[in-house]
CSV table of C-alpha atoms and ligand atoms in Angstrom, one decimal:
chain,number,residue,atom,x,y,z
A,1,MET,CA,75.2,156.0,130.6
A,2,SER,CA,76.4,156.6,127.0
A,3,ILE,CA,78.2,159.5,125.5
A,4,ILE,CA,77.3,160.6,122.0
A,5,SER,CA,79.5,163.1,120.3
A,6,VAL,CA,78.4,165.1,117.3
A,7,LEU,CA,81.6,165.9,115.4
A,8,ASN,CA,82.8,167.4,112.2
A,9,PRO,CA,85.6,170.0,112.0
A,10,LYS,CA,83.6,171.7,109.2
A,11,GLY,CA,81.4,174.6,110.5
A,12,GLY,CA,77.8,174.7,109.3
A,13,SER,CA,77.3,171.0,109.0
A,14,GLY,CA,74.5,171.1,111.5
A,15,LYS,CA,76.4,169.9,114.7
A,16,THR,CA,74.7,172.3,117.1
A,17,THR,CA,71.3,171.9,115.5
A,18,ILE,CA,71.5,168.1,115.7
A,19,SER,CA,73.0,168.0,119.2
A,20,THR,CA,70.3,170.2,120.7
A,21,ASN,CA,67.4,168.4,118.9
A,22,LEU,CA,68.9,164.9,119.5
A,23,ALA,CA,69.3,165.7,123.2
A,24,ARG,CA,65.7,167.0,123.4
A,25,SER,CA,64.4,163.9,121.6
A,26,LEU,CA,66.1,161.6,124.1
A,27,HIS,CA,64.6,163.7,126.9
A,28,GLU,CA,61.2,163.3,125.3
A,29,MET,CA,61.7,159.5,125.5
A,30,GLY,CA,62.1,159.9,129.2
A,31,TYR,CA,65.9,159.7,129.5
A,32,SER,CA,68.0,162.1,131.6
A,33,VAL,CA,70.3,164.0,129.2
A,34,LEU,CA,73.2,166.4,129.6
A,35,ILE,CA,74.5,168.5,126.7
A,36,VAL,CA,78.2,169.4,126.6
A,37,ASP,CA,79.2,172.4,124.6
A,38,SER,CA,82.8,171.7,123.6
A,39,ASP,CA,82.9,174.5,121.1
A,40,PRO,CA,84.5,177.8,122.3
A,41,GLN,CA,82.1,179.6,119.9
A,42,GLY,CA,79.5,178.6,122.4
A,43,SER,CA,76.5,178.2,120.1
A,44,ALA,CA,74.9,175.6,122.3
A,45,ARG,CA,75.5,177.8,125.3
A,46,ASP,CA,73.7,180.7,123.5
A,47,TRP,CA,70.9,178.3,122.6
A,48,HIS,CA,70.5,177.2,126.2
A,49,ALA,CA,70.6,180.8,127.5
A,50,ALA,CA,67.9,181.9,125.1
A,51,CYS,CA,65.3,179.8,127.0
A,52,GLU,CA,64.9,180.3,130.8
A,53,ASP,CA,63.2,177.0,131.5
A,54,ASN,CA,65.1,174.8,129.1
A,55,PRO,CA,64.4,171.2,130.2
A,56,ILE,CA,67.9,170.0,129.3
A,57,GLU,CA,71.0,170.6,131.4
A,58,LEU,CA,74.1,172.0,129.7
A,59,VAL,CA,77.7,172.3,130.7
A,60,ALA,CA,80.5,174.0,128.8
A,61,LEU,CA,83.9,172.3,128.5
A,62,ASP,CA,86.3,174.2,126.5
A,63,ARG,CA,89.5,172.3,127.2
A,64,PRO,CA,90.5,168.8,126.1
A,65,ASN,CA,91.6,168.0,129.7
A,66,ASN,CA,88.1,168.8,130.9
A,67,VAL,CA,86.6,166.4,128.4
A,68,LYS,CA,88.8,163.6,129.8
A,69,THR,CA,87.1,164.0,133.2
A,70,LEU,CA,83.6,163.9,131.6
A,71,THR,CA,83.0,160.2,132.3
A,72,SER,CA,82.5,160.7,136.0
A,73,MET,CA,80.1,163.7,135.5
A,74,ALA,CA,78.3,161.6,132.8
A,75,ALA,CA,77.6,158.8,135.2
A,76,ASN,CA,74.6,160.8,136.6
A,77,TYR,CA,72.8,160.8,133.2
A,78,ASP,CA,71.4,158.2,130.8
A,79,TYR,CA,72.9,160.1,127.8
A,80,VAL,CA,75.5,162.8,127.3
A,81,VAL,CA,75.4,164.6,124.0
A,82,ILE,CA,78.6,166.5,123.1
A,83,ASP,CA,78.2,169.3,120.6
A,84,GLY,CA,81.6,169.3,118.8
A,85,ALA,CA,84.0,172.0,118.2
A,86,ALA,CA,85.2,173.2,114.8
A,87,LYS,CA,88.9,172.7,113.8
A,88,LEU,CA,90.2,172.0,117.3
A,89,GLU,CA,92.0,168.7,116.8
A,90,ASP,CA,92.9,168.1,120.5
A,91,MET,CA,89.3,168.7,121.5
A,92,ILE,CA,88.0,166.4,118.8
A,93,ALA,CA,90.5,163.7,119.8
A,94,ALA,CA,89.4,164.0,123.4
A,95,CYS,CA,85.8,163.7,122.5
A,96,ILE,CA,86.4,160.6,120.4
A,97,LYS,CA,88.2,158.9,123.3
A,98,VAL,CA,85.3,159.4,125.8
A,99,SER,CA,82.5,158.6,123.3
A,100,ASP,CA,80.4,155.5,122.8
A,101,PHE,CA,79.1,156.8,119.5
A,102,VAL,CA,80.3,159.5,117.2
A,103,LEU,CA,77.7,161.0,114.9
A,104,ILE,CA,79.2,162.9,111.9
A,105,PRO,CA,76.7,165.3,110.2
A,106,VAL,CA,77.7,166.0,106.6
A,107,GLN,CA,76.0,168.4,104.2
A,108,PRO,CA,75.2,167.1,100.8
A,109,SER,CA,78.3,168.7,99.2
A,110,PRO,CA,81.6,167.2,98.0
A,111,TYR,CA,83.5,169.7,100.0
A,112,ASP,CA,81.9,168.5,103.2
A,113,ILE,CA,82.5,164.9,102.3
A,114,TRP,CA,86.2,165.5,101.6
A,115,ALA,CA,86.5,167.6,104.8
A,116,ALA,CA,85.4,164.6,106.9
A,117,SER,CA,88.5,162.5,105.8
A,118,ASP,CA,90.8,163.4,108.8
A,119,LEU,CA,88.0,162.8,111.3
A,120,VAL,CA,87.2,159.4,109.8
A,121,ASP,CA,91.0,158.5,110.1
A,122,PHE,CA,91.0,159.6,113.7
A,123,ILE,CA,88.0,157.5,114.5
A,124,LYS,CA,89.3,154.4,112.8
A,125,ALA,CA,92.6,154.7,114.5
A,126,ARG,CA,90.9,154.8,117.8
A,127,GLN,CA,88.6,151.9,116.9
A,128,GLU,CA,91.7,149.8,116.1
A,129,VAL,CA,93.2,150.2,119.5
A,130,THR,CA,89.9,149.6,121.4
A,131,ASP,CA,88.3,146.8,119.4
A,132,GLY,CA,85.7,149.0,117.7
A,133,SER,CA,84.8,151.8,120.2
A,134,PRO,CA,83.5,154.3,119.6
A,135,ARG,CA,80.9,153.2,117.1
A,136,ALA,CA,80.4,155.9,114.5
A,137,GLY,CA,78.2,156.9,111.6
A,138,PHE,CA,77.4,159.7,109.2
A,139,VAL,CA,74.1,161.5,109.0
A,140,VAL,CA,73.3,163.5,105.9
A,141,SER,CA,72.2,166.9,107.1
A,142,ARG,CA,70.4,169.9,105.7
A,143,VAL,CA,69.1,168.0,102.7
A,144,VAL,CA,66.8,170.1,100.5
A,145,GLU,CA,63.5,168.2,100.2
A,146,GLY,CA,62.8,166.9,96.7
A,147,THR,CA,66.5,166.8,95.6
A,148,ARG,CA,68.5,163.7,94.7
A,149,LEU,CA,71.6,165.0,96.4
A,150,GLY,CA,71.0,163.1,99.6
A,151,SER,CA,71.3,159.8,97.8
A,152,ASP,CA,74.3,160.9,95.8
A,153,VAL,CA,76.0,161.8,99.0
A,154,ARG,CA,75.3,158.3,100.4
A,155,THR,CA,77.2,156.7,97.5
A,156,ALA,CA,80.1,159.1,97.9
A,157,LEU,CA,80.2,158.3,101.7
A,158,ASP,CA,80.5,154.6,101.0
A,159,ASP,CA,84.2,155.1,100.3
A,160,TYR,CA,84.8,155.9,104.0
A,161,ALA,CA,83.4,152.5,105.0
A,162,LEU,CA,81.5,153.8,108.0
A,163,PRO,CA,77.8,153.4,108.4
A,164,VAL,CA,75.4,156.1,107.1
A,165,CYS,CA,72.2,156.6,109.1
A,166,GLU,CA,69.0,155.8,107.2
A,167,THR,CA,67.5,159.0,108.5
A,168,THR,CA,68.5,162.2,106.9
A,169,ILE,CA,67.9,165.7,108.4
A,170,THR,CA,66.1,168.0,106.1
A,171,GLN,CA,66.7,171.7,105.5
A,172,ARG,CA,63.7,173.2,107.3
A,173,GLN,CA,63.0,176.7,108.6
A,174,VAL,CA,61.8,175.2,111.9
A,175,TYR,CA,65.3,174.3,113.0
A,176,PRO,CA,66.7,177.9,113.1
A,177,GLN,CA,63.3,179.3,114.1
A,178,THR,CA,63.1,177.2,117.2
A,179,ALA,CA,66.8,177.5,117.9
A,180,SER,CA,66.5,181.3,118.1
A,181,GLU,CA,64.2,180.9,121.1
A,182,GLY,CA,66.4,178.3,122.8
A,183,LEU,CA,63.9,175.6,121.7
A,184,THR,CA,63.8,172.5,119.5
A,185,VAL,CA,61.5,171.0,116.9
A,186,PHE,CA,59.7,169.3,119.8
A,187,ASP,CA,58.3,172.7,120.7
A,188,ALA,CA,57.0,173.4,117.2
A,189,ASP,CA,54.1,172.3,115.1
A,190,ASN,CA,56.2,170.3,112.6
A,191,ALA,CA,55.5,166.6,112.6
A,192,LYS,CA,58.1,165.8,109.9
A,193,ALA,CA,61.0,167.5,111.8
A,194,ARG,CA,60.0,165.7,115.0
A,195,ALA,CA,59.7,162.4,113.2
A,196,GLU,CA,63.2,162.7,111.5
A,197,THR,CA,64.8,163.7,114.7
A,198,THR,CA,63.2,160.8,116.7
A,199,ALA,CA,64.1,158.4,113.9
A,200,LEU,CA,67.8,159.5,114.1
A,201,SER,CA,67.8,159.0,117.9
A,202,ASN,CA,66.3,155.6,117.6
A,203,GLU,CA,69.0,154.6,115.0
A,204,ILE,CA,71.7,155.7,117.4
A,205,LEU,CA,70.1,153.9,120.4
A,206,ALA,CA,69.9,150.7,118.4
A,207,VAL,CA,73.6,150.8,117.6
A,208,LEU,CA,74.4,151.6,121.3
A,209,ALA,CA,72.3,148.6,122.4
A,210,THR,CA,74.2,146.2,120.1
A,211,ALA,CA,77.5,147.6,121.3
A,212,THR,CA,76.5,147.0,124.9
A,213,ARG,CA,75.4,143.4,124.1
A,214,GLU,CA,78.7,142.7,122.5
A,215,VAL,CA,80.6,143.8,125.6
A,216,ALA,CA,78.3,141.8,128.0
B,301,ADP,N1,68.3,171.1,109.1
B,301,ADP,C1,68.4,172.4,109.1
B,301,ADP,N2,67.5,173.2,108.4
B,301,ADP,C2,67.7,174.5,108.3
B,301,ADP,N3,68.8,175.2,108.8
B,301,ADP,C3,69.7,174.5,109.4
B,301,ADP,C4,69.6,173.0,109.6
B,301,ADP,N4,70.7,172.6,110.3
B,301,ADP,C5,71.5,173.7,110.5
B,301,ADP,N5,70.9,174.8,110.0
B,301,ADP,C6,71.4,176.2,110.1
B,301,ADP,O1,72.7,176.2,109.5
B,301,ADP,C7,73.6,176.9,110.3
B,301,ADP,C8,74.7,176.0,110.8
B,301,ADP,O2,74.2,175.0,111.6
B,301,ADP,P1,74.9,174.6,113.0
B,301,ADP,O3,74.0,173.6,113.6
B,301,ADP,O4,75.2,175.8,113.8
B,301,ADP,O5,76.2,173.9,112.4
B,301,ADP,P2,77.6,173.6,113.2
B,301,ADP,O6,77.3,173.5,114.6
B,301,ADP,O7,78.1,172.4,112.5
B,301,ADP,O8,78.5,174.8,112.8
B,301,ADP,C9,72.8,177.6,111.4
B,301,ADP,O9,72.4,178.8,111.0
B,301,ADP,C10,71.6,176.6,111.5
B,301,ADP,O10,70.5,177.3,112.0
B,302,MG,MG1,78.1,174.5,116.3
Protein backbone atom coordinates (compact mmCIF):
# COMPACT_ATOMS: atom_id res chain seq x y z
CA MET A 1 0.00 0.00 0.00
CA SER A 2 1.27 3.46 -0.87
CA ILE A 3 -0.32 6.85 -0.33
CA ILE A 4 0.17 9.49 -3.00
CA SER A 5 -0.94 13.04 -2.21
CA VAL A 6 -1.50 15.63 -4.91
CA LEU A 7 -0.90 18.90 -3.11
CA ASN A 8 -0.57 22.58 -3.87
CA PRO A 9 -2.28 25.31 -1.86
CA LYS A 10 -2.89 27.19 -5.10
CA GLY A 11 -6.29 26.54 -6.67
CA GLY A 12 -6.44 25.75 -10.36
CA SER A 13 -3.07 24.01 -10.52
CA GLY A 14 -4.73 20.80 -11.67
CA LYS A 15 -4.81 18.78 -8.42
CA THR A 16 -8.27 17.32 -8.91
CA THR A 17 -7.73 16.68 -12.61
CA ILE A 18 -4.46 14.90 -11.95
CA SER A 19 -5.75 12.98 -8.90
CA THR A 20 -8.72 11.52 -10.74
CA ASN A 21 -6.77 10.64 -13.89
CA LEU A 22 -3.82 9.27 -11.93
CA ALA A 23 -6.14 7.09 -9.85
CA ARG A 24 -7.84 5.80 -12.96
CA SER A 25 -4.55 5.05 -14.69
CA LEU A 26 -3.41 2.98 -11.68
CA HIS A 27 -6.76 1.19 -11.83
CA GLU A 28 -6.17 0.50 -15.54
CA MET A 29 -2.85 -1.11 -14.58
CA GLY A 30 -4.78 -3.54 -12.40
CA TYR A 31 -4.20 -1.98 -8.98
CA SER A 32 -6.90 -1.37 -6.39
CA VAL A 33 -7.21 2.36 -5.80
CA LEU A 34 -9.03 4.65 -3.40
CA ILE A 35 -9.37 8.39 -3.98
CA VAL A 36 -9.53 10.57 -0.90
CA ASP A 37 -11.10 13.99 -1.34
CA SER A 38 -9.49 16.15 1.34
CA ASP A 39 -10.85 19.41 -0.08
CA PRO A 40 -14.04 20.78 1.52
CA GLN A 41 -14.85 22.23 -1.91
CA GLY A 42 -15.57 18.65 -2.89
CA SER A 43 -14.59 18.72 -6.57
CA ALA A 44 -13.50 15.08 -6.55
CA ARG A 45 -16.77 14.19 -4.80
CA ASP A 46 -18.73 16.01 -7.49
CA TRP A 47 -16.68 14.23 -10.17
CA HIS A 48 -17.38 10.88 -8.55
CA ALA A 49 -21.10 11.58 -8.20
CA ALA A 50 -21.37 12.53 -11.88
CA CYS A 51 -20.82 8.92 -12.96
CA GLU A 52 -23.02 6.20 -11.50
CA ASP A 53 -20.72 3.28 -12.18
CA ASN A 54 -17.39 4.92 -11.50
CA PRO A 55 -14.82 2.12 -11.22
CA ILE A 56 -12.86 3.97 -8.54
CA GLU A 57 -13.89 4.19 -4.90
CA LEU A 58 -13.86 7.58 -3.21
CA VAL A 59 -14.01 8.71 0.36
CA ALA A 60 -14.22 12.29 1.64
CA LEU A 61 -12.11 13.28 4.63
CA ASP A 62 -12.45 16.89 5.51
CA ARG A 63 -10.69 17.07 8.86
CA PRO A 64 -6.97 16.68 9.50
CA ASN A 65 -7.69 14.20 12.33
CA ASN A 66 -9.49 11.94 9.88
CA VAL A 67 -6.49 11.97 7.58
CA LYS A 68 -4.35 10.65 10.44
CA THR A 69 -6.52 7.53 10.60
CA LEU A 70 -6.17 6.97 6.88
CA THR A 71 -3.32 4.47 7.11
CA SER A 72 -5.58 1.69 8.43
CA MET A 73 -8.24 2.33 5.77
CA ALA A 74 -5.55 2.47 3.10
CA ALA A 75 -4.30 -1.00 3.99
CA ASN A 76 -7.08 -2.49 1.84
CA TYR A 77 -5.80 -0.84 -1.34
CA ASP A 78 -2.66 -0.92 -3.45
CA TYR A 79 -2.73 2.85 -3.84
CA VAL A 80 -4.52 5.73 -2.19
CA VAL A 81 -4.57 9.03 -4.08
CA ILE A 82 -5.35 12.10 -1.96
CA ASP A 83 -6.76 15.08 -3.82
CA GLY A 84 -5.36 18.01 -1.85
CA ALA A 85 -7.14 20.95 -0.33
CA ALA A 86 -6.41 24.56 -1.10
CA LYS A 87 -5.02 26.79 1.62
CA LEU A 88 -5.78 24.52 4.59
CA GLU A 89 -2.42 24.25 6.28
CA ASP A 90 -3.42 21.68 8.91
CA MET A 91 -4.95 19.47 6.25
CA ILE A 92 -1.93 19.74 3.98
CA ALA A 93 0.41 18.97 6.91
CA ALA A 94 -1.66 15.89 7.83
CA CYS A 95 -1.55 14.67 4.21
CA ILE A 96 2.24 15.11 4.04
CA LYS A 97 2.63 13.02 7.21
CA VAL A 98 0.71 10.01 5.91
CA SER A 99 2.06 10.13 2.35
CA ASP A 100 4.71 8.04 0.67
CA PHE A 101 4.84 10.44 -2.27
CA VAL A 102 3.71 14.04 -2.67
CA LEU A 103 3.07 15.20 -6.21
CA ILE A 104 3.00 18.98 -6.64
CA PRO A 105 1.31 20.15 -9.84
CA VAL A 106 2.42 23.62 -10.90
CA GLN A 107 1.15 25.66 -13.79
CA PRO A 108 3.79 27.25 -16.00
CA SER A 109 3.55 30.66 -14.36
CA PRO A 110 5.90 32.45 -11.94
CA TYR A 111 3.04 33.06 -9.49
CA ASP A 112 2.44 29.34 -9.24
CA ILE A 113 6.09 28.60 -8.78
CA TRP A 114 6.43 31.19 -5.99
CA ALA A 115 3.23 29.96 -4.34
CA ALA A 116 4.74 26.49 -3.88
CA SER A 117 7.45 27.80 -1.56
CA ASP A 118 5.73 27.12 1.80
CA LEU A 119 4.64 23.67 0.68
CA VAL A 120 8.20 22.77 -0.30
CA ASP A 121 9.45 23.99 3.11
CA PHE A 122 6.81 21.84 4.84
CA ILE A 123 7.81 18.77 2.86
CA LYS A 124 11.53 19.28 3.42
CA ALA A 125 11.00 19.77 7.16
CA ARG A 126 9.13 16.48 7.26
CA GLN A 127 11.78 14.69 5.19
CA GLU A 128 14.45 15.83 7.65
CA VAL A 129 12.80 14.14 10.61
CA THR A 130 11.94 10.96 8.72
CA ASP A 131 15.07 10.29 6.68
CA GLY A 132 13.49 11.36 3.43
CA SER A 133 9.82 10.37 3.58
CA PRO A 134 7.62 11.34 1.82
CA ARG A 135 9.35 11.45 -1.50
CA ALA A 136 8.13 14.42 -3.52
CA GLY A 137 8.24 15.89 -6.97
CA PHE A 138 6.75 18.56 -9.16
CA VAL A 139 4.75 17.96 -12.29
CA VAL A 140 4.31 20.86 -14.69
CA SER A 141 0.61 20.97 -15.43
CA ARG A 142 -1.65 22.64 -18.01
CA VAL A 143 1.22 23.28 -20.42
CA VAL A 144 0.01 24.72 -23.72
CA GLU A 145 1.34 22.54 -26.49
CA GLY A 146 3.97 24.16 -28.70
CA THR A 147 5.09 26.71 -26.08
CA ARG A 148 8.49 26.87 -24.46
CA LEU A 149 7.02 27.79 -21.09
CA GLY A 150 7.16 24.22 -19.84
CA SER A 151 10.95 24.11 -20.06
CA ASP A 152 11.36 27.60 -18.58
CA VAL A 153 9.37 26.43 -15.59
CA ARG A 154 11.69 23.47 -15.13
CA THR A 155 14.66 25.81 -14.84
CA ALA A 156 12.78 27.99 -12.35
CA LEU A 157 11.80 24.95 -10.27
CA ASP A 158 15.42 23.83 -10.00
CA ASP A 159 15.86 26.34 -7.16
CA TYR A 160 13.59 24.24 -4.94
CA ALA A 161 15.91 21.25 -5.24
CA LEU A 162 13.07 18.76 -5.52
CA PRO A 163 12.74 16.42 -8.52
CA VAL A 164 10.59 17.51 -11.46
CA CYS A 165 8.76 14.73 -13.35
CA GLU A 166 9.89 14.23 -16.94
CA THR A 167 6.24 14.03 -17.94
CA THR A 168 4.24 17.22 -18.27
CA ILE A 169 0.45 17.38 -18.32
CA THR A 170 -0.78 19.35 -21.31
CA GLN A 171 -3.70 21.75 -21.44
CA ARG A 172 -6.31 19.70 -23.33
CA GLN A 173 -10.07 19.99 -23.65
CA VAL A 174 -10.40 16.29 -22.98
CA TYR A 175 -9.59 16.77 -19.28
CA PRO A 176 -12.55 19.05 -18.41
CA GLN A 177 -14.78 17.32 -20.98
CA THR A 178 -14.36 13.90 -19.40
CA ALA A 179 -14.45 15.35 -15.86
CA SER A 180 -17.88 16.85 -16.45
CA GLU A 181 -19.25 13.32 -16.91
CA GLY A 182 -17.37 11.87 -13.96
CA LEU A 183 -14.94 10.18 -16.34
CA THR A 184 -11.24 10.38 -17.16
CA VAL A 185 -9.11 10.48 -20.29
CA PHE A 186 -9.19 6.66 -20.22
CA ASP A 187 -12.80 6.91 -21.34
CA ALA A 188 -12.01 9.21 -24.28
CA ASP A 189 -10.47 8.84 -27.67
CA ASN A 190 -7.30 10.81 -26.93
CA ALA A 191 -4.15 8.71 -27.03
CA LYS A 192 -1.84 11.62 -26.09
CA ALA A 193 -3.73 12.40 -22.89
CA ARG A 194 -3.79 8.73 -21.89
CA ALA A 195 -0.09 8.39 -22.69
CA GLU A 196 0.98 11.40 -20.59
CA THR A 197 -1.17 10.29 -17.65
CA THR A 198 0.23 6.75 -17.80
CA ALA A 199 3.79 8.09 -18.09
CA LEU A 200 3.26 10.23 -14.99
CA SER A 201 1.93 7.23 -13.04
CA ASN A 202 4.92 5.14 -14.10
CA GLU A 203 7.34 7.82 -12.93
CA ILE A 204 5.69 7.90 -9.51
CA LEU A 205 5.63 4.10 -9.26
CA ALA A 206 9.34 3.98 -10.10
CA VAL A 207 10.16 6.41 -7.27
CA LEU A 208 7.96 4.47 -4.83
CA ALA A 209 9.72 1.24 -5.83
CA THR A 210 13.16 2.67 -5.03
CA ALA A 211 11.86 4.07 -1.73
CA THR A 212 10.63 0.58 -0.76
CA ARG A 213 13.95 -1.00 -1.70
CA GLU A 214 15.84 1.50 0.46
CA VAL A 215 13.70 0.59 3.48
CA ALA A 216 14.04 -3.16 2.90
N1 LIG B 1 -4.57 19.54 -18.28
C1 LIG B 1 -5.67 20.30 -18.32
N2 LIG B 1 -6.21 20.67 -19.50
C2 LIG B 1 -7.31 21.45 -19.55
N3 LIG B 1 -7.94 21.92 -18.45
C3 LIG B 1 -7.46 21.59 -17.24
C4 LIG B 1 -6.30 20.77 -17.10
N4 LIG B 1 -6.05 20.61 -15.78
C5 LIG B 1 -7.02 21.30 -15.13
N5 LIG B 1 -7.86 21.89 -15.98
C6 LIG B 1 -9.02 22.74 -15.67
O1 LIG B 1 -8.57 23.80 -14.84
C7 LIG B 1 -9.44 24.02 -13.75
C8 LIG B 1 -8.71 23.76 -12.44
O2 LIG B 1 -8.28 22.41 -12.40
P1 LIG B 1 -8.43 21.54 -11.09
O3 LIG B 1 -7.98 20.17 -11.42
O4 LIG B 1 -9.79 21.69 -10.52
O5 LIG B 1 -7.36 22.25 -10.14
P2 LIG B 1 -7.26 22.27 -8.54
O6 LIG B 1 -7.86 21.03 -8.03
O7 LIG B 1 -5.78 22.38 -8.27
O8 LIG B 1 -7.97 23.51 -8.08
C9 LIG B 1 -10.62 23.08 -13.95
O9 LIG B 1 -11.61 23.78 -14.63
C10 LIG B 1 -10.03 21.97 -14.83
O10 LIG B 1 -11.01 21.37 -15.65
MG1 LIG C 1 -9.35 20.62 -6.61
